[in-house]
Short mmCIF file of C-alpha atoms in Angstrom, two decimals:
data_model
loop_
_atom_site.label_atom_id
_atom_site.label_comp_id
_atom_site.label_asym_id
_atom_site.label_seq_id
_atom_site.Cartn_x
_atom_site.Cartn_y
_atom_site.Cartn_z
CA UNK A 78 79.07 -3.21 166.86
CA UNK A 79 81.79 -3.38 164.25
CA UNK A 80 82.96 -0.25 162.52
CA UNK A 81 85.34 0.56 159.72
CA UNK A 82 85.37 0.59 155.92
CA UNK A 83 83.74 -2.85 155.49
CA UNK A 84 80.80 -2.09 157.80
CA UNK A 85 77.69 -1.28 155.76
CA UNK A 86 75.13 -0.96 158.54
CA UNK A 87 72.85 -3.12 160.60
CA UNK A 88 69.91 -5.02 159.05
CA UNK A 89 67.26 -2.59 157.90
CA UNK A 90 69.65 0.34 158.13
CA UNK A 91 72.06 -0.28 155.26
CA UNK A 92 72.27 3.35 154.26
CA UNK A 93 70.36 2.91 151.01
CA UNK A 94 67.30 4.94 150.10
CA UNK A 95 64.02 3.72 151.52
CA UNK A 96 62.13 1.34 149.27
CA UNK A 97 58.88 2.52 147.78
CA UNK A 98 55.94 0.66 146.30
CA UNK A 99 55.98 -2.31 148.65
CA UNK A 100 52.60 -3.01 150.21
CA UNK A 101 51.73 -5.58 152.80
CA UNK A 102 48.21 -6.82 153.32
CA UNK A 103 46.86 -8.94 156.11
CA UNK A 104 43.56 -10.42 157.08
CA UNK A 105 42.05 -10.94 160.47
CA UNK A 106 42.66 -14.44 161.80
CA UNK A 107 38.96 -14.63 162.60
CA UNK A 108 38.04 -14.22 158.93
CA UNK A 109 40.50 -16.71 157.45
CA UNK A 110 39.11 -20.06 156.39
CA UNK A 111 42.08 -22.22 155.54
CA UNK A 112 40.12 -25.36 154.62
CA UNK A 113 37.07 -23.75 153.07
CA UNK A 114 35.83 -26.15 150.40
CA UNK A 115 38.77 -28.54 150.81
CA UNK A 116 36.68 -31.67 151.30
CA UNK A 117 34.19 -30.79 148.58
CA UNK A 118 37.04 -30.12 146.17
CA UNK A 119 38.68 -33.41 147.08
CA UNK A 120 35.57 -35.40 146.30
CA UNK A 121 35.82 -34.45 142.64
CA UNK A 122 39.46 -33.59 142.04
CA UNK A 123 40.80 -36.29 144.34
CA UNK A 124 38.70 -38.96 142.66
CA UNK A 125 39.87 -37.79 139.25
CA UNK A 126 43.52 -37.86 140.36
CA UNK A 127 43.22 -41.31 141.92
CA UNK A 128 41.40 -42.68 138.88
CA UNK A 129 44.10 -41.35 136.56
CA UNK A 130 46.85 -42.95 138.67
CA UNK A 131 45.04 -46.26 139.28
CA UNK A 132 46.76 -48.20 136.46
CA UNK A 133 50.13 -47.40 138.00
CA UNK A 134 49.36 -48.76 141.47
CA UNK A 135 46.24 -50.94 141.20
CA UNK A 136 47.41 -53.31 138.46
CA UNK A 137 50.81 -54.10 140.07
CA UNK A 138 49.09 -54.50 143.43
CA UNK A 139 46.50 -56.88 141.93
CA UNK A 140 49.24 -58.90 140.19
CA UNK A 141 51.28 -59.13 143.38
CA UNK A 142 48.25 -60.14 145.42
CA UNK A 143 47.39 -62.79 142.84
CA UNK A 144 50.89 -64.26 143.08
CA UNK A 145 50.66 -64.18 146.88
CA UNK A 146 47.32 -66.02 146.92
CA UNK A 147 48.54 -68.56 144.33
CA UNK A 148 51.76 -69.24 146.26
CA UNK A 149 49.90 -69.72 149.54
CA UNK A 150 47.39 -72.05 147.92
CA UNK A 151 50.14 -74.06 146.20
CA UNK A 152 52.23 -74.30 149.38
CA UNK A 153 49.20 -75.41 151.36
CA UNK A 154 48.45 -78.10 148.77
CA UNK A 155 52.04 -79.37 148.59
CA UNK A 156 52.22 -79.64 152.38
CA UNK A 157 49.01 -81.68 152.50
CA UNK A 158 48.68 -85.45 152.22
CA UNK A 159 47.41 -85.21 148.63
CA UNK A 160 50.26 -82.93 147.67
CA UNK A 161 52.86 -85.28 149.08
CA UNK A 162 51.29 -88.17 147.20
CA UNK A 163 51.13 -86.17 143.98
CA UNK A 164 54.83 -85.19 144.19
CA UNK A 165 55.89 -88.75 144.88
CA UNK A 166 56.85 -88.25 148.49
CA UNK A 167 55.58 -90.80 150.93
CA UNK A 168 55.42 -89.19 154.34
#
């Protein structure tokens, strides 16, 4: 262990007066219920949170899906015999 003027003591033994007024409580691990009411609370609070955020993810998703479906339908049509005829191509 180091010694000298700079040494102020090992952890927990710094030479200062003992602290007072600090209490520590604990509970038996058999009595703790970490997820008590978590699912019931999620049914109401989770639905409310999702419903409040829906415009921010549902509308862009719906728009993107609409573009995806439209593009697939259009590509399928243009690659068909009727699509080639409509565009002037004569395959």
